[in-house]
Each structure stands twice: as C-alpha cells, then as structure tokens.
C-alpha cells in the first residue's frame, strides 16, 4: 500500500516500483537521466517514456475520423485489456504483499518455522564441524534479515525487499537490491560516465559501474539481466515458504574466498560463505613442527617457536615467533659505513646503505678537475668537459681541452622562446633567452575578444563564463574561461534520502548516494537492537523483545501480569481484583482500576451541519460489581430453596400460587407466594394463615346423578342438602310440558322415570311408511308393524287392490299387469314411432328446398331484386289423416281404463 501511495504522488508518469519510491524519498541512491546531448541519445534509444525510467507510456487517444475509426476502436479495446491486466496484476501483488508480511498473531509459529529452515540450511555444514556453528554467525545474521519483514531494504528505492520480488546481490558487500533498481542504476551510471564524451568517443570504452553501497566496480557486460538465486544455479527461483527467501534450496557449491579448492556446503544462502569446514593436514609457517590435521579455513598456524630465518641484513636471524609471510626488517642497530666509506654511523641493520653529505672530490682522469658527485659508489667516470662540446646555441661543435671554455659561434640563437611560436633573434649567447617581445594579434582564452599586445603577456578578458558546470546547477563564473570549466567546488549539502544527514560530496548531478550510516532501532527497554539503513527507522517496526516488561503496576496489585517489552501503555491488568467486599467475599472479576469508559454529553453540536465526533474514552477506576457468590435462600411461601447472588440474598417470592388449604376444605390460596405467619400447630405447615385469601366461591361439590341444580349454600365443608326444586321437562313425544320434583326424578328407577315423563297421549311420530304411530307416548323408536289398509296398483295404474301396509313394506304382496295393459302399451309405442318418422321426412324436405333456393341465387337469375323462394311442400298421408286415426284410438283407451 505504501508503494501505491508513493506511486500516486508522482503524477501521471508510470515507472518501476523503485522509481516511485525513489521519487518519494527525494534523494534516493539513483543516478538520474542526464541532460543535453547524452540525454537526447538515451531518450532516442527507447520508446516514449517517463524520462530515463525506460517505461513506455501510451500517448493519449485521439478522436477517430474517417476510415480510421475502426482501427482506433480496436486500439481502444486493446488498451482496455492492457489496463485490465495491469489492475489484476496490481491486485495480485497486493495480496502477495499481504501474505508475505508478518503477523503479530503468528510470531511464535513464524520463529519456530524460521528456526527449522535455518537448521536445515546449516545441517551439512554442522555435520562437518561436529555441531560447531560458531563460524556461521555472520551468515546467520544475513539469513535472519532475509526472514525478518522490513529488515532487507533496497538502498536505491529505499523500500523493503519482499520474498516474491526479483533481486540481485552484490558479490562485494552482499547487499540485496531490486533487480529493476540495479538495472536502472547501472544504466544511469554508465550514462553519466559517458555523457561528457564526444560523439566519436561515445561507446568505444567499456566504462564500469559501481555498487551503490560498497562501490565495487562491475563491467558493462556484468549488468544483471535475469533473476537468479543466491548461488546462481536456478533462474527465477520459485517462492517456497520452507526455504530462505530467494533461495533455490540446493547446495551452494560456491568456491570459498580465499580459494582453497573446496566449495560451500550450505544450502543456497544470502551473504558470504562461512569458512571452509574441511579437515586438512598442514604444518606451521616455519615448517619446523610436525604436520597436524586442522580446519581448512584455519590451516595456517604458528608453532610459537622462534622463526630462525636469516634477515636481509645477513648478520642476524629472526627472533619473532613462527609467523606467516616475510620476516620483519631487522630491528637491531650496528655501525655501518656510508657508500663512499668516509664516515661511520650507528644505523638500523634493515637499511645498511646510506649516503653522507660530502662531495666525492676525487681527481678525474683529466687531472684538472675533481668529481663533484655526492657520496657515491664505483668509479667517478670521465671529465664532463672532455671530448667535443657545442656552442651555447648548439649549431657549432668544438674540440678543446677541458681547461678552456667553448666560445660563441656568432650565429643567431634561433631557439624557440617560451611562447612556443617565435625564435630568439639574439646572437649565440650563454644563459637563458629573453622573453618574447613581439607584438601579435592575440585572442583571449574564451575566444570572444582579440587584442594586439606583446607575445609574452597572456590576454584574459573580463567576460565571465556563463556555462553550467558538471553539477548542472551552478554557473562557471570564471573570467575568460576556455570552455573546459573546472568541476564545481561547492559542497552539495542536499538532504539525503534518510532525511537525517546532508550530502558531504562536491556539488554533483543526479541523486545523491545513499546514506552510508546505519541506525539502531531499539525496543522500549533498549535490550533488543537491530541495525537498519539510516532513514528506515521511521517506517521499520521496532524489534520484538523477549524480555519481560519492567514497568511498575499502575493498579492496586503488587505486581503486574507478565508480558513482553512493548511501547505505549501496558495492557489492562487481567488479574482478579480480590478486594474485600462489604459482604466479606473477595471480588472475583478482573482488575478494574484502569477501565476505559465512554464519555457522553461532553460535547454539544452547534447544529445539524456539524459532523458527529468520535466517542471519547476516559480511563477511570470503576467500583467493584455486586457480589455474585450464590447463597441458598428459601422463598416466602416455603416452596423452594434457590441459590441467589450474595448482593440480593433476601427472602423472595417464587411467583407460584400459595397453595395452602382454606377453611372451606375445598380450595387453596390463589395468591402469589407470600409471607405466612407461623403458628405452633403441627399441621399448620399446609393450613392457610391470616394473610391468605378467604374463599368466596359457590359450592362446587358434585350433585346427585340427574340433578342439574347447584347447592344453595356457599362453599362449605361436608355434604350438600337434598334438592327440592321442580323440574320442567317435556314428555317423550315433546308435545306436552310436565313439572316433576327433582328429588323424585333423581331417586326413581328406569321404569318409574319412563312413567313420570310420559303424557299418556297417542304418539305423534310417523312411521317409515308415512302413517302415525298407534302407541301411547313412549320413549325410543316406534314399532314397525303398521296395520293401516292401503291401495296397491299395477305398473300401468289400471288395476288396484287393498292390502295391509306392513305386508307391502315387507314385499309380500305385488300386482302385475294383464294382457289388455300390454296391448295398450304396444299401440301407444307405434303411434310415437310414426310421429318421429314423419318429423324426419319433413326435415329432409325442408333442407332440400333450402338447397335449391341457394343454388338458384348462385346462378344469378334474379340480380336486381331480392325475393324469397317459395317452395310448396306437399303434405304426407299421415299429416292429412292423423286426426281421424287418433281420435278413435284414444276413445277406446279411455273406455278400457
């Protein structure tokens, strides 16, 4: 998220992650793109980008005009897909960053996991050293930094190095940088070095580029282009949570430095390789002691005996203990002669040859002169004045004795004067030539002005140079500058990316080098310290200290809970309060001397436009809560015993009904559980007291069977009196109303009740056959043997006969039709069939007439006026004579009936 925030601060230009962070820091260790001619070459070498960042930037879209509209539409879709992929990549990176960051909740698991990975990495090495890991402390420090979130920092972009980012490690200082950052650093460094060159010299020399931290120089060909693990075996190593970040998990196998012929046995790791753990047989430096087996990394050892080798003086031997390398110069003092042998002095044996201050003075072979050399060895040589000698101008040579001087030749001197242009015009002379006094047209050093003046005098104009020095900030301001302006002599003084120190270098172009200082980040107690690059102390998390917090408790407890060292206020005390309450019990809740309480009503808003402020919490001591120790308490009505909190352990109502038996001996007290005055009687535990309610109910005792009346007395103990009321009852047939005494009816048996309820009249009920019952008023259903006489007819209703109703219901009597009835039925059926046949023929004629009329209309015989087609239908024989036939038939039928 921090990188995204920094990226948003740069504007619309899009660069690499290191560029955004470097732009945010203001002075990150990154050479910028140079200006001028070199800068033009760098920009022309790549696509349209954000300065020297090398990132392509898509130009703004133009409005589609004419036939190019389709191409621009496809281009827009392509850009949309690119932006979509970029957003998905950013979201994926954010998730990976969150997963790679450490969590405080999983610190213990992470430390245990880290310890397992380190042990696995050092297993092969410790197996060679019998478990001795004392030589692995430096490597262990690098690996701990690789695991710790925020400890590994890229000094170029001043950002943390994540386990899922491509990195590069310097082979000199083993500092880790982002791959894109170091590539940009190398590119910009080479550009700055080669920018002062001319176009002809550009690119001909392979200039090196330095490491941002240790300044170890690399060739141009050594610029990293791919992401490798620490040992360099695997390209783009996969992220494995059970390996060291950026490691391939294979054996390192890098050669030890200094080279001993063995290779590193650790798994692929950051930092330098540890000393070689192999065992070799070797002797001491002086070769006197017997060869013994030793670690290859410590195979050079001293036997501590005197060296005994002859020193350079040739007189003494080395008395130092057995040592490596050449012996030191002899420290003794002896009398030694000088080179010429004239003087003797006490001097160190390490410098036996020395010169005295006397001139040799020996007579030369010529016999006329003496040697003028200071103390020297060997012969003095010939006389320097012997042989052929030249005149002062060197044009004429003479052969003269050494006692005579060489004369001048009389020719012109013609030696080139100091101006380098003109020659000496004097005659051959001894001594130096005079200065050049010829007047010439001289041009000033900057080339802007000319003047006629003596050749030996320099001509400097008063014009000040306005060129910008190599720092690209300050003008030269030197009078009559030749154009080769000297480097800027001012101090840079810019604040470095750490924001704590200023750049001490001379004024320069580009960003300043990263701050070389380191800062100690301590825990609150100061016992745990980690070193981070200067400037990172504001963003790095303090180290997690395993020491216990030593602050005094702020509550009433003598000691506070054990917890680790931390910043800020100590966590709330969770120890039991244990204060003595008023009831005598101890307070069991957590300590509440420093509770956070929300403060309400402290601020009143001025109006509805004012935004509500966040709630304010104040720290205050709260009183102990009421005692919650359970105490057994009996309810007021003595129904139950319940455990109640100590602060409310008083007699209570259980909310049940009282349930005590009232004086009526029939009901109980229906009041809610209440206090009852105790008496001395034995049975009073279930008897109502004066506080209980009085029974006001009617008597609800069961009455004799059949008595519908209530007891006339109020609720009472004992049996109820006999019922003397009259009952109004209907008889069995429900037509008459009878008045009978309730006591007689309830005491009578079944037969007596049957007689008491009967009205002595004929039963008005109808039998199933429809006749009235002949019995006296009775209970139950009527008898089914009806004796009423009824008429029985045949099916055609022509024959009839009187019989008893009960026989007809039982199906014992039936009356069948005779032959005359059947003949009348046959004639009636024939008449009905003749009528149906005549109706069918009539319908067919009518349909035929309608069809002919319809065909005539279609033929168009009557086009101008409409008229109805009249069709004469001839009556059938049946229609003509049916009346004459039917009248006699019906007459005969009536007579027969």
Coordinates of N, CA and C in Angstrom, one line a residue, residues 438-590:
X438 N 57.7 40.4 -29.3 CA 57.0 40.7 -30.5 C 55.5 41.0 -30.2
X439 N 55.0 42.0 -30.9 CA 53.5 42.3 -30.8 C 52.8 41.4 -31.8
X440 N 51.7 40.8 -31.3 CA 50.9 39.9 -32.1 C 49.4 40.2 -31.8
X441 N 48.6 39.8 -32.7 CA 47.1 39.9 -32.5 C 46.7 38.6 -31.7
X442 N 46.4 38.8 -30.4 CA 46.1 37.7 -29.5 C 44.6 37.6 -29.3
X443 N 44.1 36.4 -29.2 CA 42.7 36.1 -28.9 C 42.7 35.6 -27.4
X444 N 41.7 36.1 -26.7 CA 41.6 35.7 -25.3 C 41.2 34.3 -25.2
X445 N 41.3 33.8 -24.0 CA 41.2 32.3 -23.7 C 39.8 31.8 -24.1
X446 N 38.7 32.7 -23.8 CA 37.4 32.2 -24.2 C 37.1 32.4 -25.6
X447 N 37.9 33.2 -26.4 CA 37.7 33.3 -27.9 C 36.7 34.4 -28.3
X448 N 36.3 35.2 -27.3 CA 35.3 36.2 -27.7 C 36.0 37.6 -28.1
X449 N 37.2 37.8 -27.6 CA 37.8 39.1 -27.9 C 39.2 38.9 -28.4
X450 N 39.8 39.9 -29.2 CA 41.2 39.9 -29.7 C 41.8 41.3 -29.4
X451 N 43.2 41.3 -29.3 CA 43.9 42.5 -28.9 C 45.4 42.4 -29.4
X452 N 46.0 43.5 -29.8 CA 47.4 43.5 -30.2 C 48.2 43.8 -29.0
X453 N 49.2 42.9 -28.6 CA 49.9 43.1 -27.4 C 51.2 42.2 -27.5
X454 N 52.2 42.4 -26.6 CA 53.4 41.6 -26.6 C 53.0 40.1 -26.5
X455 N 53.8 39.3 -27.1 CA 53.5 37.9 -27.2 C 53.7 37.2 -25.9
X456 N 54.6 37.7 -25.0 CA 54.8 37.0 -23.7 C 53.8 37.3 -22.7
X457 N 52.9 38.3 -22.9 CA 51.9 38.6 -22.0 C 50.6 37.8 -22.3
X458 N 50.0 37.1 -21.3 CA 48.7 36.5 -21.6 C 47.6 37.5 -21.7
X459 N 46.6 37.1 -22.5 CA 45.4 38.0 -22.7 C 44.2 37.4 -22.1
X460 N 43.7 37.9 -21.1 CA 42.5 37.4 -20.5 C 41.5 38.5 -20.4
X461 N 40.3 38.3 -21.0 CA 39.2 39.3 -21.0 C 38.5 39.3 -19.6
X462 N 37.6 40.2 -19.5 CA 36.8 40.3 -18.2 C 35.5 39.6 -18.3
X463 N 35.2 39.0 -19.4 CA 33.9 38.3 -19.6 C 33.9 37.0 -18.7
X464 N 32.8 36.9 -17.9 CA 32.6 35.7 -17.1 C 31.9 34.6 -17.8
X465 N 32.3 33.5 -17.6 CA 31.7 32.3 -18.3 C 30.3 32.0 -17.7
X466 N 29.4 31.8 -18.5 CA 28.0 31.5 -18.1 C 27.6 30.1 -18.3
X467 N 28.6 29.2 -18.6 CA 28.2 27.8 -18.8 C 27.9 27.2 -17.4
X468 N 27.1 26.1 -17.5 CA 26.7 25.4 -16.3 C 27.8 24.3 -16.1
X469 N 28.3 24.2 -14.9 CA 29.3 23.2 -14.5 C 28.7 21.8 -14.6
X470 N 29.6 20.8 -14.3 CA 29.1 19.5 -14.5 C 28.1 19.1 -13.4
X471 N 27.9 19.9 -12.4 CA 26.8 19.6 -11.5 C 25.4 20.0 -12.0
X472 N 25.4 20.7 -13.1 CA 24.2 21.2 -13.8 C 23.3 22.1 -12.9
X473 N 24.0 22.8 -12.0 CA 23.3 23.7 -11.1 C 23.9 25.1 -11.1
X474 N 25.2 25.2 -11.0 CA 25.9 26.4 -10.8 C 26.6 26.8 -12.1
X475 N 26.7 28.1 -12.3 CA 27.5 28.7 -13.5 C 29.0 28.7 -13.1
X476 N 29.8 28.7 -14.2 CA 31.2 28.7 -14.0 C 31.7 30.0 -13.4
X477 N 31.3 31.1 -14.0 CA 31.6 32.5 -13.4 C 33.1 32.7 -13.4
X478 N 33.9 32.0 -14.1 CA 35.3 32.2 -14.2 C 35.6 33.2 -15.4
X479 N 36.5 34.2 -15.1 CA 36.8 35.2 -16.2 C 37.6 34.5 -17.3
X480 N 37.1 34.8 -18.5 CA 37.7 34.3 -19.8 C 38.0 32.8 -19.7
X481 N 36.9 32.1 -19.6 CA 37.0 30.6 -19.5 C 37.2 30.0 -20.8
X482 N 38.1 29.0 -20.9 CA 38.3 28.4 -22.2 C 37.2 27.4 -22.7
X483 N 36.3 27.2 -21.8 CA 35.2 26.3 -22.1 C 35.3 25.0 -21.4
X484 N 36.5 24.6 -21.0 CA 36.7 23.4 -20.2 C 36.6 23.8 -18.7
X485 N 35.3 24.0 -18.3 CA 35.1 24.5 -17.0 C 35.5 23.5 -15.9
X486 N 36.1 23.9 -14.9 CA 36.6 23.0 -13.8 C 35.3 22.5 -13.1
X487 N 35.5 21.3 -12.4 CA 34.4 20.8 -11.6 C 33.9 21.8 -10.6
X488 N 32.7 21.6 -10.2 CA 32.1 22.5 -9.2 C 32.8 22.3 -7.9
X489 N 33.2 23.4 -7.2 CA 33.9 23.4 -6.0 C 33.0 23.6 -4.8
X490 N 31.7 23.7 -5.0 CA 30.8 23.8 -3.8 C 30.4 22.5 -3.3
X491 N 30.0 22.5 -2.0 CA 29.5 21.3 -1.4 C 28.1 21.1 -1.7
X492 N 27.7 19.8 -2.0 CA 26.3 19.5 -2.4 C 25.3 20.0 -1.3
X493 N 25.4 19.4 -0.1 CA 24.6 19.9 1.0 C 23.2 19.6 1.0
X494 N 22.8 18.8 0.0 CA 21.3 18.4 -0.1 C 21.0 17.3 1.0
X495 N 19.8 17.3 1.4 CA 19.4 16.4 2.4 C 19.2 15.0 1.7
X496 N 19.9 14.0 2.3 CA 19.8 12.7 1.7 C 18.4 12.0 1.9
X497 N 18.3 10.9 1.3 CA 17.0 10.2 1.4 C 16.6 9.8 2.8
X498 N 17.6 9.7 3.7 CA 17.3 9.4 5.1 C 16.6 10.5 5.8
X499 N 16.7 11.8 5.3 CA 16.2 13.0 6.0 C 16.9 13.3 7.3
X500 N 18.0 12.7 7.5 CA 18.8 13.0 8.7 C 20.1 13.6 8.5
X501 N 20.7 13.3 7.4 CA 22.1 13.8 7.0 C 22.1 14.6 5.7
X502 N 23.1 15.3 5.5 CA 23.2 16.1 4.2 C 24.4 15.5 3.4
X503 N 24.4 15.6 2.1 CA 25.4 15.1 1.2 C 26.7 15.8 1.4
X504 N 27.8 15.1 1.8 CA 29.1 15.8 2.0 C 29.9 15.9 0.7
X505 N 29.5 15.3 -0.3 CA 30.2 15.4 -1.6 C 30.2 16.7 -2.2
X506 N 31.1 16.9 -3.2 CA 31.0 18.1 -4.0 C 29.7 18.1 -4.8
X507 N 29.4 19.3 -5.2 CA 28.1 19.5 -6.0 C 28.1 18.6 -7.2
X508 N 27.1 17.9 -7.4 CA 27.1 16.9 -8.5 C 25.7 16.8 -9.1
X509 N 25.6 16.1 -10.2 CA 24.4 15.9 -10.9 C 23.7 14.7 -10.3
X510 N 22.4 14.6 -10.6 CA 21.6 13.5 -10.2 C 21.4 13.3 -8.7
X511 N 20.9 12.2 -8.3 CA 20.6 12.0 -6.9 C 21.9 11.7 -6.2
X512 N 21.8 12.0 -4.9 CA 23.0 11.8 -4.1 C 23.1 10.3 -3.8
X513 N 24.3 9.9 -3.4 CA 24.5 8.5 -3.0 C 23.7 8.2 -1.7
X514 N 23.3 6.9 -1.5 CA 22.5 6.6 -0.3 C 23.4 6.9 1.0
X515 N 22.7 7.2 2.0 CA 23.3 7.5 3.3 C 24.0 6.2 3.8
X516 N 25.3 6.3 4.0 CA 26.0 5.1 4.5 C 25.8 4.7 5.9
X517 N 25.2 5.6 6.7 CA 25.1 5.4 8.1 C 24.0 4.3 8.4
X518 N 24.1 3.7 9.5 CA 23.1 2.8 10.0 C 22.6 3.3 11.3
X519 N 21.3 3.0 11.6 CA 20.7 3.5 12.8 C 20.2 2.3 13.6
X520 N 20.4 2.4 14.9 CA 19.9 1.3 15.8 C 18.5 1.6 16.1
X521 N 17.7 0.6 15.8 CA 16.3 0.6 16.2 C 16.1 -0.3 17.4
X522 N 15.7 0.3 18.5 CA 15.7 -0.5 19.8 C 14.2 -0.7 20.2
X523 N 14.1 -1.7 21.1 CA 12.8 -1.9 21.7 C 12.6 -0.9 22.8
X524 N 11.6 -1.0 23.6 CA 11.3 0.0 24.6 C 12.3 0.0 25.7
X525 N 12.7 -1.2 26.1 CA 13.7 -1.3 27.2 C 15.1 -1.2 26.7
X526 N 15.4 -1.2 25.4 CA 16.7 -1.0 24.9 C 17.6 -2.2 24.8
X527 N 17.1 -3.4 25.2 CA 17.9 -4.6 25.2 C 18.0 -5.3 23.9
X528 N 17.0 -5.1 23.1 CA 17.0 -5.7 21.7 C 17.2 -4.6 20.7
X529 N 18.2 -4.8 19.8 CA 18.6 -3.8 18.9 C 18.7 -4.4 17.5
X530 N 18.2 -3.8 16.5 CA 18.5 -4.1 15.1 C 19.1 -2.9 14.4
X531 N 19.9 -3.2 13.4 CA 20.5 -2.1 12.6 C 19.8 -2.0 11.3
X532 N 19.4 -0.8 11.0 CA 18.7 -0.6 9.7 C 19.4 0.6 9.0
X533 N 19.2 0.7 7.7 CA 19.8 1.9 7.0 C 19.2 3.2 7.5
X534 N 20.0 4.2 7.5 CA 19.5 5.5 8.0 C 18.4 5.9 7.2
X535 N 17.3 6.3 7.8 CA 16.1 6.8 7.2 C 15.0 5.8 7.2
X536 N 15.3 4.5 7.5 CA 14.3 3.5 7.6 C 13.8 3.3 9.0
X537 N 14.4 4.0 10.0 CA 13.9 3.9 11.4 C 12.5 4.4 11.6
X538 N 12.1 5.3 10.7 CA 10.7 5.8 10.8 C 9.6 4.9 10.3
X539 N 10.0 4.0 9.4 CA 9.0 3.1 8.9 C 9.2 1.6 9.4
X540 N 10.3 1.3 9.9 CA 10.5 -0.1 10.3 C 9.9 -0.3 11.6
X541 N 9.4 -1.5 11.8 CA 8.8 -1.8 13.1 C 9.9 -2.1 14.1
X542 N 9.7 -1.6 15.4 CA 10.7 -1.9 16.4 C 10.8 -3.5 16.5
X543 N 12.0 -3.9 17.0 CA 12.2 -5.4 17.1 C 11.3 -5.9 18.3
X544 N 11.0 -7.1 18.1 CA 10.2 -7.8 19.2 C 11.1 -8.3 20.3
X545 N 11.0 -7.7 21.4 CA 11.8 -8.0 22.5 C 11.2 -9.2 23.3
X546 N 12.1 -10.1 23.7 CA 11.7 -11.3 24.5 C 11.8 -11.0 26.0
X547 N 12.3 -9.8 26.4 CA 12.4 -9.5 27.8 C 11.1 -9.1 28.4
X548 N 10.9 -9.4 29.7 CA 9.6 -9.1 30.3 C 9.5 -7.6 30.6
X549 N 8.3 -7.0 30.5 CA 8.2 -5.6 30.8 C 8.5 -5.3 32.3
X550 N 9.3 -4.3 32.5 CA 9.7 -4.0 33.9 C 9.0 -2.8 34.5
X551 N 8.0 -2.3 33.9 CA 7.3 -1.1 34.4 C 6.6 -1.5 35.7
X552 N 6.4 -0.6 36.6 CA 5.7 -0.9 37.8 C 4.2 -0.9 37.5
X553 N 3.4 -1.7 38.3 CA 2.0 -1.8 38.1 C 1.3 -0.4 38.4
X554 N 0.3 -0.1 37.7 CA -0.5 1.1 37.9 C -1.8 0.8 38.6
X555 N -2.1 -0.4 39.0 CA -3.3 -0.7 39.8 C -2.9 -1.1 41.2
X556 N -3.8 -1.6 42.0 CA -3.6 -1.9 43.4 C -2.8 -3.2 43.6
X557 N -2.6 -4.0 42.5 CA -1.8 -5.2 42.7 C -0.3 -4.9 43.0
X558 N 0.3 -5.8 43.8 CA 1.7 -5.5 44.0 C 2.6 -5.8 42.8
X559 N 2.2 -6.7 41.9 CA 2.9 -7.0 40.7 C 2.0 -7.1 39.5
X560 N 2.5 -6.8 38.3 CA 1.6 -6.8 37.2 C 1.8 -8.2 36.5
X561 N 0.9 -8.5 35.6 CA 1.0 -9.7 34.8 C 2.2 -9.7 33.9
X562 N 2.8 -10.9 33.7 CA 4.0 -11.0 32.9 C 3.7 -10.8 31.5
X563 N 4.3 -9.9 30.8 CA 4.2 -9.7 29.4 C 5.5 -9.1 28.9
X564 N 5.6 -9.2 27.5 CA 6.9 -8.8 26.9 C 7.0 -7.3 26.8
X565 N 8.3 -6.9 26.6 CA 8.6 -5.5 26.5 C 7.8 -4.9 25.3
X566 N 7.3 -3.7 25.4 CA 6.4 -3.1 24.4 C 6.5 -1.6 24.5
X567 N 6.0 -0.9 23.5 CA 5.8 0.5 23.5 C 4.4 0.9 24.0
X568 N 4.2 2.1 24.4 CA 2.9 2.6 24.7 C 2.5 2.1 26.1
X569 N 1.2 2.2 26.4 CA 0.7 1.9 27.7 C 0.6 0.3 27.8
X570 N 0.8 -0.1 29.0 CA 0.8 -1.5 29.3 C -0.7 -2.0 29.1
X571 N -0.8 -3.3 28.7 CA -2.2 -3.8 28.6 C -3.0 -3.7 29.9
X572 N -4.3 -3.7 29.8 CA -5.1 -3.7 31.1 C -4.8 -4.9 31.9
X573 N -4.7 -4.7 33.2 CA -4.5 -5.8 34.2 C -5.6 -6.8 34.2
X574 N -5.3 -8.1 34.0 CA -6.4 -9.1 33.9 C -6.3 -10.0 35.2
X575 N -5.6 -9.6 36.2 CA -5.6 -10.3 37.4 C -6.9 -10.2 38.2
X576 N -7.3 -11.2 39.0 CA -8.5 -11.0 39.8 C -8.4 -9.8 40.7
X577 N -9.5 -9.1 40.9 CA -9.4 -7.9 41.8 C -9.1 -8.2 43.2
X578 N -9.8 -9.2 43.8 CA -9.5 -9.7 45.1 C -9.7 -8.7 46.3
X579 N -10.4 -7.6 46.0 CA -10.7 -6.7 47.1 C -11.8 -7.3 47.9
X580 N -11.8 -7.0 49.2 CA -12.8 -7.5 50.2 C -14.1 -6.6 50.0
X581 N -15.2 -7.3 49.7 CA -16.5 -6.6 49.6 C -17.1 -6.4 50.9
X582 N -18.2 -5.7 51.0 CA -18.9 -5.4 52.2 C -19.5 -6.7 52.8
X583 N -19.8 -7.6 52.0 CA -20.4 -8.9 52.5 C -19.3 -9.8 53.0
X584 N -18.1 -9.5 52.8 CA -17.0 -10.4 53.3 C -16.3 -11.2 52.2
X585 N -17.0 -11.3 51.1 CA -16.4 -12.1 50.0 C -15.3 -11.3 49.2
X586 N -14.5 -12.0 48.4 CA -13.5 -11.3 47.6 C -14.0 -11.0 46.2
X587 N -13.7 -9.9 45.6 CA -14.1 -9.5 44.3 C -13.4 -10.5 43.3
X588 N -14.2 -11.3 42.5 CA -13.5 -12.2 41.6 C -13.3 -11.7 40.2
X589 N -13.8 -10.6 39.8 CA -13.7 -10.1 38.4 C -12.3 -9.6 38.2
X590 N -12.0 -9.3 36.9 CA -10.7 -8.8 36.5 C -10.5 -7.4 37.1

